[in-house]
Amino acid sequence: MAEMGRRNSDFGAFIEKFTLLPPPPTSSSQQLPLAGLTFAVKDIFDVKGYVTGFGNPDWARTHSAAVSTAPVVAAVLSAGATCVGKVVMDEMAYSINGENAHFGTPVNLCAPDRIPGGSSSGSAVAVAAELVDFSLGTDTGGSIRVPAAFCGILGCRPSHAVVSTSGVIPMAQSFDTVAQVIKHVNIGNYVSDRVPSLEHFMDRSNVHQEYIPSLVALSSAMRCLQRYEFKTNHGEWVTTVKPNLGPGLSERVWEAVKSTDEHIGISHSVKTELQTALSTLLEEYGILVLPTVPGPPPKLQTQASLLETFRVRAFSLLSIAGVSGFCQVNIPVGTFDDLPVSISLIAKHGADGFLLNVVDILYSTLKEQVEVAEKQSY
């Protein structure tokens, strides 16, 4: 009964509620840029004094409370925002469905009979339901872009390694990014500009390369490298603890744990080829426009094999930014047959500010055009 009450009040988004206030301003005249805003964090970020659960009770049971807070969370607090809790995620961040066998499936307000997308499911639902102003999640293979598309909100995957992942449980480091779901573009601009960053210099010594690997090759390379890195990160824990994992996800985790490094070399070659080819294609100010996902969100309780087919198709699109490490923003553009539709913009590695500025300029116009189109369709 208590669980039902929780789900009704927060649509199943939160796994744990608490309040972390921003530090007091250094002077009475100081205006913190995120003052008055609230945010939630995916249960993959360390928050001092709380166990980082990684979406799985056995993980939480076998790990101690964090001794420090992830720098990206601390940076957002320092900017004046208030953290109001941790949100539900797919177990071990190894799914794009948004379903969790232990903590439930957050409700997709755009389509309550459909999955919300994952693995940052709670992050997206909390923002879509206006329970918070924005939310921090992660995106390795699509874990922000998919739920943002399914829930009809903005989702920002930054360039790889631009935002610090310190204090964040790794899934696959070559792809892991700290990402955001938001309702307002100006919030995304601020958060992207202020989170801890790493120095980056772009190597353009091989820009003559023009071969672009096929989408099938990109998807295969991404999944191969993610399996290998996941095994390196968590294989010992999985084989020792033998955690209770939900259907579909359990098979995927064990497949990764039992995988070999047979195709790692060629997968790295595909990654290098794509990075070079996209850098040549987009140059300084080019933008690639594409669908975020291959179709509407699948229905709840869809057969596992059909979900896996959708996942493979989705990775063909998601792997472009995933494998290249380029930045990508999901933009909702209305509905079709009462289901959310989104597009994505991709820009070169390190062009995050440029991409967000473009989204800022386009978004209001896109919304106006969508409203006109929807009125004309009735």
mmCIF file of C-alpha atoms in Angstrom:
data_model
loop_
_atom_site.group_PDB
_atom_site.id
_atom_site.type_symbol
_atom_site.label_atom_id
_atom_site.label_comp_id
_atom_site.label_asym_id
_atom_site.label_seq_id
_atom_site.Cartn_x
_atom_site.Cartn_y
_atom_site.Cartn_z
ATOM 1 C CA MET A 1 0.000 0.000 0.000
ATOM 2 C CA ALA A 2 2.877 2.347 0.866
ATOM 3 C CA GLU A 3 4.545 1.478 -2.461
ATOM 4 C CA MET A 4 1.338 2.301 -4.344
ATOM 5 C CA GLY A 5 1.130 5.659 -2.557
ATOM 6 C CA ARG A 6 4.713 6.455 -3.488
ATOM 7 C CA ARG A 7 4.115 5.623 -7.133
ATOM 8 C CA ASN A 8 0.969 7.765 -7.232
ATOM 9 C CA SER A 9 2.760 10.772 -5.734
ATOM 10 C CA ASP A 10 5.941 10.683 -7.823
ATOM 11 C CA PHE A 11 4.968 8.378 -10.738
ATOM 12 C CA GLY A 12 7.523 5.839 -9.539
ATOM 13 C CA ALA A 13 10.433 8.131 -10.393
ATOM 14 C CA PHE A 14 12.173 8.286 -7.017
ATOM 15 C CA ILE A 15 14.046 5.542 -5.243
ATOM 16 C CA GLU A 16 14.994 7.718 -2.271
ATOM 17 C CA LYS A 17 14.044 11.249 -1.278
ATOM 18 C CA PHE A 18 16.242 13.623 0.691
ATOM 19 C CA THR A 19 17.217 17.289 0.559
ATOM 20 C CA LEU A 20 20.697 18.589 -0.163
ATOM 21 C CA LEU A 21 20.779 22.351 0.069
ATOM 22 C CA PRO A 22 23.278 24.513 -1.801
ATOM 23 C CA PRO A 23 26.063 26.107 0.245
ATOM 24 C CA PRO A 24 25.232 29.562 1.589
ATOM 25 C CA PRO A 25 26.281 32.476 -0.637
ATOM 26 C CA THR A 26 29.578 34.105 0.233
ATOM 27 C CA SER A 27 27.903 37.535 0.329
ATOM 28 C CA SER A 28 24.391 38.910 0.595
ATOM 29 C CA SER A 29 24.649 40.333 -2.910
ATOM 30 C CA GLN A 30 25.726 37.075 -4.557
ATOM 31 C CA GLN A 31 23.147 35.645 -6.947
ATOM 32 C CA LEU A 32 23.644 31.941 -7.601
ATOM 33 C CA PRO A 33 22.561 31.117 -11.180
ATOM 34 C CA LEU A 34 20.550 27.989 -10.274
ATOM 35 C CA ALA A 35 19.062 29.392 -7.063
ATOM 36 C CA GLY A 36 15.505 28.194 -6.498
ATOM 37 C CA LEU A 37 15.780 25.265 -8.906
ATOM 38 C CA THR A 38 15.506 21.621 -7.878
ATOM 39 C CA PHE A 39 17.122 18.547 -9.380
ATOM 40 C CA ALA A 40 17.348 14.798 -8.883
ATOM 41 C CA VAL A 41 20.234 12.427 -9.521
ATOM 42 C CA LYS A 42 20.275 8.951 -11.004
ATOM 43 C CA ASP A 43 21.159 6.211 -8.521
ATOM 44 C CA ILE A 44 24.574 5.925 -10.154
ATOM 45 C CA PHE A 45 26.042 9.131 -8.681
ATOM 46 C CA ASP A 46 27.828 9.154 -5.352
ATOM 47 C CA VAL A 47 26.214 11.328 -2.686
ATOM 48 C CA LYS A 48 28.105 11.455 0.589
ATOM 49 C CA GLY A 49 26.443 9.366 3.280
ATOM 50 C CA TYR A 50 24.190 7.444 0.876
ATOM 51 C CA VAL A 51 24.735 4.069 -0.769
ATOM 52 C CA THR A 52 24.943 4.305 -4.549
ATOM 53 C CA GLY A 53 22.599 1.470 -5.490
ATOM 54 C CA PHE A 54 23.252 1.102 -9.247
ATOM 55 C CA GLY A 55 19.601 0.085 -9.661
ATOM 56 C CA ASN A 56 20.046 -3.285 -7.938
ATOM 57 C CA PRO A 57 19.392 -4.314 -4.312
ATOM 58 C CA ASP A 58 22.297 -6.779 -4.282
ATOM 59 C CA TRP A 59 24.670 -4.041 -5.384
ATOM 60 C CA ALA A 60 23.399 -1.777 -2.608
ATOM 61 C CA ARG A 61 23.693 -4.621 -0.086
ATOM 62 C CA THR A 62 27.331 -5.310 -0.963
ATOM 63 C CA HIS A 63 28.555 -1.699 -1.070
ATOM 64 C CA SER A 64 29.087 0.937 1.605
ATOM 65 C CA ALA A 65 27.801 4.483 1.697
ATOM 66 C CA ALA A 66 29.729 6.989 -0.422
ATOM 67 C CA VAL A 67 32.390 8.947 1.426
ATOM 68 C CA SER A 68 32.194 11.909 -0.943
ATOM 69 C CA THR A 69 29.802 13.479 -3.440
ATOM 70 C CA ALA A 70 30.409 13.250 -7.194
ATOM 71 C CA PRO A 71 32.006 16.519 -8.409
ATOM 72 C CA VAL A 72 29.257 17.124 -10.976
ATOM 73 C CA VAL A 73 26.591 16.925 -8.245
ATOM 74 C CA ALA A 74 28.641 19.196 -5.984
ATOM 75 C CA ALA A 75 29.066 21.705 -8.827
ATOM 76 C CA VAL A 76 25.330 21.928 -9.432
ATOM 77 C CA LEU A 77 24.711 22.379 -5.701
ATOM 78 C CA SER A 78 27.349 25.124 -5.607
ATOM 79 C CA ALA A 79 25.474 26.889 -8.403
ATOM 80 C CA GLY A 80 22.450 27.189 -6.119
ATOM 81 C CA ALA A 81 20.220 24.228 -7.011
ATOM 82 C CA THR A 82 18.714 21.917 -4.398
ATOM 83 C CA CYS A 83 18.926 18.145 -4.785
ATOM 84 C CA VAL A 84 15.717 16.400 -3.716
ATOM 85 C CA GLY A 85 16.677 12.747 -4.065
ATOM 86 C CA LYS A 86 17.822 9.815 -6.162
ATOM 87 C CA VAL A 87 15.753 8.395 -8.984
ATOM 88 C CA VAL A 88 15.138 4.915 -10.381
ATOM 89 C CA MET A 89 17.393 3.481 -13.085
ATOM 90 C CA ASP A 90 17.674 0.227 -15.015
ATOM 91 C CA GLU A 91 19.868 -2.286 -13.221
ATOM 92 C CA MET A 92 23.585 -1.692 -13.718
ATOM 93 C CA ALA A 93 22.685 0.835 -16.454
ATOM 94 C CA TYR A 94 22.500 -2.036 -18.938
ATOM 95 C CA SER A 95 19.157 -1.369 -20.646
ATOM 96 C CA ILE A 96 17.350 1.344 -22.603
ATOM 97 C CA ASN A 97 13.861 0.131 -21.617
ATOM 98 C CA GLY A 98 13.304 1.868 -18.280
ATOM 99 C CA GLU A 99 11.966 -1.192 -16.484
ATOM 100 C CA ASN A 100 13.308 -2.320 -13.107
ATOM 101 C CA ALA A 101 12.163 -5.649 -11.671
ATOM 102 C CA HIS A 102 12.949 -4.530 -8.102
ATOM 103 C CA PHE A 103 11.878 -0.887 -7.940
ATOM 104 C CA GLY A 104 9.202 -0.799 -10.620
ATOM 105 C CA THR A 105 8.845 1.037 -13.911
ATOM 106 C CA PRO A 106 8.449 4.832 -13.700
ATOM 107 C CA VAL A 107 5.313 6.036 -15.462
ATOM 108 C CA ASN A 108 5.703 7.544 -18.920
ATOM 109 C CA LEU A 109 3.310 10.488 -18.708
ATOM 110 C CA CYS A 110 3.328 10.912 -22.500
ATOM 111 C CA ALA A 111 2.107 7.341 -22.954
ATOM 112 C CA PRO A 112 1.262 5.561 -19.676
ATOM 113 C CA ASP A 113 0.879 2.188 -21.398
ATOM 114 C CA ARG A 114 4.412 2.449 -22.828
ATOM 115 C CA ILE A 115 7.899 2.066 -21.364
ATOM 116 C CA PRO A 116 9.624 5.302 -20.291
ATOM 117 C CA GLY A 117 13.015 4.374 -21.730
ATOM 118 C CA GLY A 118 16.219 3.914 -19.775
ATOM 119 C CA SER A 119 18.500 3.506 -18.169
ATOM 120 C CA SER A 120 17.891 7.028 -16.820
ATOM 121 C CA SER A 121 14.168 6.342 -16.541
ATOM 122 C CA GLY A 122 13.524 8.080 -13.228
ATOM 123 C CA SER A 123 15.525 11.113 -14.348
ATOM 124 C CA ALA A 124 13.280 11.600 -17.382
ATOM 125 C CA VAL A 125 9.991 10.930 -15.596
ATOM 126 C CA ALA A 126 10.850 13.305 -12.729
ATOM 127 C CA VAL A 127 11.398 16.118 -15.235
ATOM 128 C CA ALA A 128 8.423 15.236 -17.442
ATOM 129 C CA ALA A 129 6.166 15.208 -14.373
ATOM 130 C CA GLU A 130 7.639 18.554 -13.252
ATOM 131 C CA LEU A 131 8.721 17.062 -9.938
ATOM 132 C CA VAL A 132 12.106 18.742 -10.507
ATOM 133 C CA ASP A 133 13.420 21.424 -12.832
ATOM 134 C CA PHE A 134 16.128 19.174 -14.261
ATOM 135 C CA SER A 135 17.807 15.892 -13.534
ATOM 136 C CA LEU A 136 21.272 14.410 -13.867
ATOM 137 C CA GLY A 137 21.639 11.019 -15.498
ATOM 138 C CA THR A 138 24.182 9.155 -17.558
ATOM 139 C CA ASP A 139 24.289 8.182 -21.209
ATOM 140 C CA THR A 140 26.477 5.314 -22.368
ATOM 141 C CA GLY A 141 24.518 3.730 -25.205
ATOM 142 C CA GLY A 142 21.471 5.996 -25.148
ATOM 143 C CA SER A 143 20.434 6.161 -21.495
ATOM 144 C CA ILE A 144 19.428 9.842 -21.585
ATOM 145 C CA ARG A 145 18.504 10.221 -25.242
ATOM 146 C CA VAL A 146 16.025 7.308 -25.268
ATOM 147 C CA PRO A 147 13.999 8.264 -22.149
ATOM 148 C CA ALA A 148 14.037 11.909 -23.224
ATOM 149 C CA ALA A 149 12.610 10.888 -26.612
ATOM 150 C CA PHE A 150 10.032 8.533 -25.084
ATOM 151 C CA CYS A 151 8.939 11.069 -22.444
ATOM 152 C CA GLY A 152 8.829 14.104 -24.748
ATOM 153 C CA ILE A 153 11.526 16.262 -23.115
ATOM 154 C CA LEU A 154 14.947 17.651 -23.929
ATOM 155 C CA GLY A 155 17.906 15.361 -23.320
ATOM 156 C CA CYS A 156 21.554 16.383 -23.639
ATOM 157 C CA ARG A 157 24.422 13.921 -24.103
ATOM 158 C CA PRO A 158 27.673 15.930 -23.908
ATOM 159 C CA SER A 159 30.858 15.217 -25.806
ATOM 160 C CA HIS A 160 32.637 12.234 -24.307
ATOM 161 C CA ALA A 161 35.096 13.094 -21.486
ATOM 162 C CA VAL A 162 34.087 16.768 -21.416
ATOM 163 C CA VAL A 163 32.147 16.324 -18.162
ATOM 164 C CA SER A 164 33.864 14.571 -15.283
ATOM 165 C CA THR A 165 32.537 11.089 -14.450
ATOM 166 C CA SER A 166 34.394 10.970 -11.135
ATOM 167 C CA GLY A 167 32.103 9.634 -8.423
ATOM 168 C CA VAL A 168 29.891 7.924 -11.012
ATOM 169 C CA ILE A 169 29.768 4.118 -11.211
ATOM 170 C CA PRO A 170 31.254 3.187 -14.593
ATOM 171 C CA MET A 171 29.329 1.117 -17.104
ATOM 172 C CA ALA A 172 31.718 1.365 -20.064
ATOM 173 C CA GLN A 173 34.209 4.215 -19.741
ATOM 174 C CA SER A 174 34.840 4.692 -23.460
ATOM 175 C CA PHE A 175 31.179 5.688 -23.820
ATOM 176 C CA ASP A 176 30.035 6.896 -20.371
ATOM 177 C CA THR A 177 28.871 10.517 -20.152
ATOM 178 C CA VAL A 178 27.129 12.586 -17.485
ATOM 179 C CA ALA A 179 23.991 13.861 -19.195
ATOM 180 C CA GLN A 180 20.876 15.899 -18.389
ATOM 181 C CA VAL A 181 17.159 15.895 -18.987
ATOM 182 C CA ILE A 182 15.555 19.331 -18.885
ATOM 183 C CA LYS A 183 12.431 21.266 -19.809
ATOM 184 C CA HIS A 184 14.111 24.590 -20.551
ATOM 185 C CA VAL A 185 17.104 25.086 -22.834
ATOM 186 C CA ASN A 186 18.635 27.894 -20.760
ATOM 187 C CA ILE A 187 19.020 25.524 -17.796
ATOM 188 C CA GLY A 188 20.836 23.045 -20.009
ATOM 189 C CA ASN A 189 23.178 25.775 -21.229
ATOM 190 C CA TYR A 190 24.147 26.690 -17.685
ATOM 191 C CA VAL A 191 24.600 23.145 -16.406
ATOM 192 C CA SER A 192 26.695 22.147 -19.432
ATOM 193 C CA ASP A 193 28.912 25.216 -19.077
ATOM 194 C CA ARG A 194 29.546 24.874 -15.345
ATOM 195 C CA VAL A 195 30.008 21.169 -14.601
ATOM 196 C CA PRO A 196 33.629 20.067 -14.027
ATOM 197 C CA SER A 197 35.355 19.601 -17.386
ATOM 198 C CA LEU A 198 38.531 18.068 -18.765
ATOM 199 C CA GLU A 199 41.025 19.677 -21.160
ATOM 200 C CA HIS A 200 40.404 18.577 -24.739
ATOM 201 C CA PHE A 201 42.342 19.162 -27.933
ATOM 202 C CA MET A 202 41.035 17.880 -31.257
ATOM 203 C CA ASP A 203 43.452 15.987 -33.505
ATOM 204 C CA ARG A 204 42.654 16.870 -37.115
ATOM 205 C CA SER A 205 45.753 15.225 -38.620
ATOM 206 C CA ASN A 206 43.745 12.601 -40.535
ATOM 207 C CA VAL A 207 40.852 14.675 -41.878
ATOM 208 C CA HIS A 208 41.414 13.289 -45.407
ATOM 209 C CA GLN A 209 39.691 10.067 -44.362
ATOM 210 C CA GLU A 210 36.107 9.962 -45.675
ATOM 211 C CA TYR A 211 34.970 6.374 -45.118
ATOM 212 C CA ILE A 212 31.929 6.224 -42.829
ATOM 213 C CA PRO A 213 31.195 2.781 -41.342
ATOM 214 C CA SER A 214 27.681 1.412 -41.793
ATOM 215 C CA LEU A 215 25.119 1.796 -39.023
ATOM 216 C CA VAL A 216 25.189 -1.973 -38.506
ATOM 217 C CA ALA A 217 28.959 -1.875 -38.037
ATOM 218 C CA LEU A 218 28.669 1.046 -35.597
ATOM 219 C CA SER A 219 26.018 -0.730 -33.539
ATOM 220 C CA SER A 220 28.037 -3.947 -33.433
ATOM 221 C CA ALA A 221 31.231 -2.129 -32.479
ATOM 222 C CA MET A 222 29.529 -0.201 -29.688
ATOM 223 C CA ARG A 223 27.893 -3.276 -28.189
ATOM 224 C CA CYS A 224 31.130 -5.280 -28.439
ATOM 225 C CA LEU A 225 33.219 -2.613 -26.683
ATOM 226 C CA GLN A 226 30.556 -2.012 -24.039
ATOM 227 C CA ARG A 227 30.378 -5.724 -23.229
ATOM 228 C CA TYR A 228 34.149 -5.889 -22.862
ATOM 229 C CA GLU A 229 34.385 -2.807 -20.641
ATOM 230 C CA PHE A 230 31.368 -3.836 -18.552
ATOM 231 C CA LYS A 231 33.019 -7.221 -17.958
ATOM 232 C CA THR A 232 36.271 -5.532 -16.951
ATOM 233 C CA ASN A 233 34.431 -3.243 -14.532
ATOM 234 C CA HIS A 234 31.905 -5.610 -12.998
ATOM 235 C CA GLY A 235 32.584 -9.190 -14.115
ATOM 236 C CA GLU A 236 34.193 -10.223 -10.842
ATOM 237 C CA TRP A 237 31.330 -8.797 -8.771
ATOM 238 C CA VAL A 238 28.699 -10.496 -10.954
ATOM 239 C CA THR A 239 30.368 -13.916 -10.829
ATOM 240 C CA THR A 240 31.003 -13.653 -7.070
ATOM 241 C CA VAL A 241 27.670 -12.234 -5.883
ATOM 242 C CA LYS A 242 25.452 -13.729 -8.613
ATOM 243 C CA PRO A 243 22.947 -10.883 -8.228
ATOM 244 C CA ASN A 244 19.233 -11.204 -8.736
ATOM 245 C CA LEU A 245 18.686 -9.435 -12.053
ATOM 246 C CA GLY A 246 15.473 -8.844 -13.956
ATOM 247 C CA PRO A 247 14.453 -10.801 -17.063
ATOM 248 C CA GLY A 248 16.191 -9.840 -20.273
ATOM 249 C CA LEU A 249 18.768 -7.837 -18.393
ATOM 250 C CA SER A 250 20.116 -10.901 -16.603
ATOM 251 C CA GLU A 251 20.839 -12.599 -19.908
ATOM 252 C CA ARG A 252 22.570 -9.467 -21.239
ATOM 253 C CA VAL A 253 24.770 -9.090 -18.151
ATOM 254 C CA TRP A 254 25.864 -12.726 -18.219
ATOM 255 C CA GLU A 255 26.507 -12.523 -21.951
ATOM 256 C CA ALA A 256 28.879 -9.637 -21.243
ATOM 257 C CA VAL A 257 30.579 -11.463 -18.379
ATOM 258 C CA LYS A 258 31.197 -14.517 -20.595
ATOM 259 C CA SER A 259 32.317 -12.502 -23.624
ATOM 260 C CA THR A 260 35.858 -12.556 -25.049
ATOM 261 C CA ASP A 261 38.049 -9.853 -26.553
ATOM 262 C CA GLU A 262 37.961 -11.487 -29.996
ATOM 263 C CA HIS A 263 36.564 -8.492 -31.904
ATOM 264 C CA ILE A 264 37.914 -5.656 -29.760
ATOM 265 C CA GLY A 265 40.608 -4.615 -32.240
ATOM 266 C CA ILE A 266 38.283 -4.242 -35.210
ATOM 267 C CA SER A 267 35.714 -2.457 -33.019
ATOM 268 C CA HIS A 268 38.320 0.138 -32.049
ATOM 269 C CA SER A 269 39.161 0.548 -35.753
ATOM 270 C CA VAL A 270 35.501 1.240 -36.546
ATOM 271 C CA LYS A 271 35.432 3.821 -33.767
ATOM 272 C CA THR A 272 38.512 5.615 -35.115
ATOM 273 C CA GLU A 273 37.151 5.592 -38.672
ATOM 274 C CA LEU A 274 33.850 7.134 -37.579
ATOM 275 C CA GLN A 275 35.498 9.858 -35.519
ATOM 276 C CA THR A 276 37.691 10.865 -38.451
ATOM 277 C CA ALA A 277 34.888 10.706 -41.024
ATOM 278 C CA LEU A 278 32.406 12.710 -38.928
ATOM 279 C CA SER A 279 35.033 15.336 -38.127
ATOM 280 C CA THR A 280 35.569 15.755 -41.867
ATOM 281 C CA LEU A 281 31.843 15.832 -42.600
ATOM 282 C CA LEU A 282 30.786 18.306 -39.901
ATOM 283 C CA GLU A 283 33.939 20.440 -39.684
ATOM 284 C CA GLU A 284 33.547 23.393 -37.288
ATOM 285 C CA TYR A 285 29.859 24.263 -37.545
ATOM 286 C CA GLY A 286 28.132 21.321 -39.191
ATOM 287 C CA ILE A 287 25.157 19.614 -37.550
ATOM 288 C CA LEU A 288 23.793 16.155 -38.263
ATOM 289 C CA VAL A 289 19.999 15.832 -37.928
ATOM 290 C CA LEU A 290 18.443 12.407 -37.414
ATOM 291 C CA PRO A 291 15.679 10.589 -35.533
ATOM 292 C CA THR A 292 16.643 9.872 -31.943
ATOM 293 C CA VAL A 293 14.970 6.459 -31.918
ATOM 294 C CA PRO A 294 13.572 4.231 -34.700
ATOM 295 C CA GLY A 295 9.950 4.376 -33.541
ATOM 296 C CA PRO A 296 7.525 5.062 -30.686
ATOM 297 C CA PRO A 297 8.132 3.625 -27.207
ATOM 298 C CA PRO A 298 7.201 -0.081 -27.029
ATOM 299 C CA LYS A 299 4.268 -1.069 -24.856
ATOM 300 C CA LEU A 300 4.728 -2.180 -21.273
ATOM 301 C CA GLN A 301 5.279 -5.932 -20.854
ATOM 302 C CA THR A 302 6.368 -6.325 -24.460
ATOM 303 C CA GLN A 303 7.975 -9.692 -25.126
ATOM 304 C CA ALA A 304 11.698 -9.650 -24.319
ATOM 305 C CA SER A 305 12.714 -10.789 -27.810
ATOM 306 C CA LEU A 306 10.777 -7.914 -29.406
ATOM 307 C CA LEU A 307 12.380 -5.423 -27.018
ATOM 308 C CA GLU A 308 15.791 -6.784 -27.973
ATOM 309 C CA THR A 309 14.954 -6.295 -31.660
ATOM 310 C CA PHE A 310 13.976 -2.683 -30.942
ATOM 311 C CA ARG A 311 17.182 -2.207 -28.950
ATOM 312 C CA VAL A 312 19.332 -3.365 -31.860
ATOM 313 C CA ARG A 313 17.506 -1.012 -34.238
ATOM 314 C CA ALA A 314 17.814 1.871 -31.786
ATOM 315 C CA PHE A 315 21.548 1.318 -31.366
ATOM 316 C CA SER A 316 22.013 1.830 -35.103
ATOM 317 C CA LEU A 317 21.014 5.467 -34.510
ATOM 318 C CA LEU A 318 22.344 5.906 -30.981
ATOM 319 C CA SER A 319 25.779 4.550 -31.857
ATOM 320 C CA ILE A 320 26.632 7.536 -34.082
ATOM 321 C CA ALA A 321 27.213 9.836 -31.100
ATOM 322 C CA GLY A 322 28.089 6.919 -28.836
ATOM 323 C CA VAL A 323 30.958 5.601 -30.950
ATOM 324 C CA SER A 324 32.211 9.000 -32.153
ATOM 325 C CA GLY A 325 31.982 10.666 -28.739
ATOM 326 C CA PHE A 326 30.241 13.660 -30.339
ATOM 327 C CA CYS A 327 27.589 15.688 -28.499
ATOM 328 C CA GLN A 328 23.878 15.145 -29.142
ATOM 329 C CA VAL A 329 20.642 16.814 -28.037
ATOM 330 C CA ASN A 330 17.208 15.185 -28.239
ATOM 331 C CA ILE A 331 14.420 17.640 -29.120
ATOM 332 C CA PRO A 332 10.715 16.753 -28.767
ATOM 333 C CA VAL A 333 8.699 17.785 -31.830
ATOM 334 C CA GLY A 334 5.155 16.848 -30.887
ATOM 335 C CA THR A 335 3.206 13.634 -31.282
ATOM 336 C CA PHE A 336 2.009 11.256 -33.965
ATOM 337 C CA ASP A 337 -0.939 8.984 -33.148
ATOM 338 C CA ASP A 338 -0.719 10.441 -29.614
ATOM 339 C CA LEU A 339 2.834 9.117 -29.169
ATOM 340 C CA PRO A 340 5.913 11.330 -28.718
ATOM 341 C CA VAL A 341 8.158 12.146 -31.675
ATOM 342 C CA SER A 342 11.684 13.526 -31.366
ATOM 343 C CA ILE A 343 14.640 14.459 -33.496
ATOM 344 C CA SER A 344 18.302 14.799 -32.562
ATOM 345 C CA LEU A 345 21.071 17.223 -33.457
ATOM 346 C CA ILE A 346 24.700 16.048 -33.360
ATOM 347 C CA ALA A 347 27.765 18.312 -33.457
ATOM 348 C CA LYS A 348 31.492 17.648 -33.334
ATOM 349 C CA HIS A 349 33.325 16.714 -30.152
ATOM 350 C CA GLY A 350 33.765 19.765 -27.942
ATOM 351 C CA ALA A 351 31.076 21.840 -29.696
ATOM 352 C CA ASP A 352 28.601 21.441 -26.836
ATOM 353 C CA GLY A 353 28.091 25.168 -26.290
ATOM 354 C CA PHE A 354 27.574 25.754 -30.007
ATOM 355 C CA LEU A 355 25.043 22.905 -30.215
ATOM 356 C CA LEU A 356 23.064 24.135 -27.212
ATOM 357 C CA ASN A 357 22.995 27.656 -28.639
ATOM 358 C CA VAL A 358 21.560 26.272 -31.892
ATOM 359 C CA VAL A 359 18.928 24.340 -29.932
ATOM 360 C CA ASP A 360 18.116 27.489 -27.961
ATOM 361 C CA ILE A 361 17.518 29.385 -31.213
ATOM 362 C CA LEU A 362 15.529 26.612 -32.915
ATOM 363 C CA TYR A 363 13.464 25.250 -30.051
ATOM 364 C CA SER A 364 10.867 27.996 -29.698
ATOM 365 C CA THR A 365 10.339 28.076 -33.482
ATOM 366 C CA LEU A 366 10.013 24.299 -33.601
ATOM 367 C CA LYS A 367 7.425 24.362 -30.820
ATOM 368 C CA GLU A 368 5.408 27.010 -32.655
ATOM 369 C CA GLN A 369 5.494 25.021 -35.906
ATOM 370 C CA VAL A 370 4.473 21.825 -34.103
ATOM 371 C CA GLU A 371 1.511 23.595 -32.477
ATOM 372 C CA VAL A 372 0.403 24.934 -35.869
ATOM 373 C CA ALA A 373 0.722 21.511 -37.479
ATOM 374 C CA GLU A 374 -1.189 19.810 -34.679
ATOM 375 C CA LYS A 375 -4.039 22.339 -34.936
ATOM 376 C CA GLN A 376 -4.257 21.839 -38.706
ATOM 377 C CA SER A 377 -4.458 18.076 -38.264
ATOM 378 C CA TYR A 378 -7.708 18.287 -36.303
#
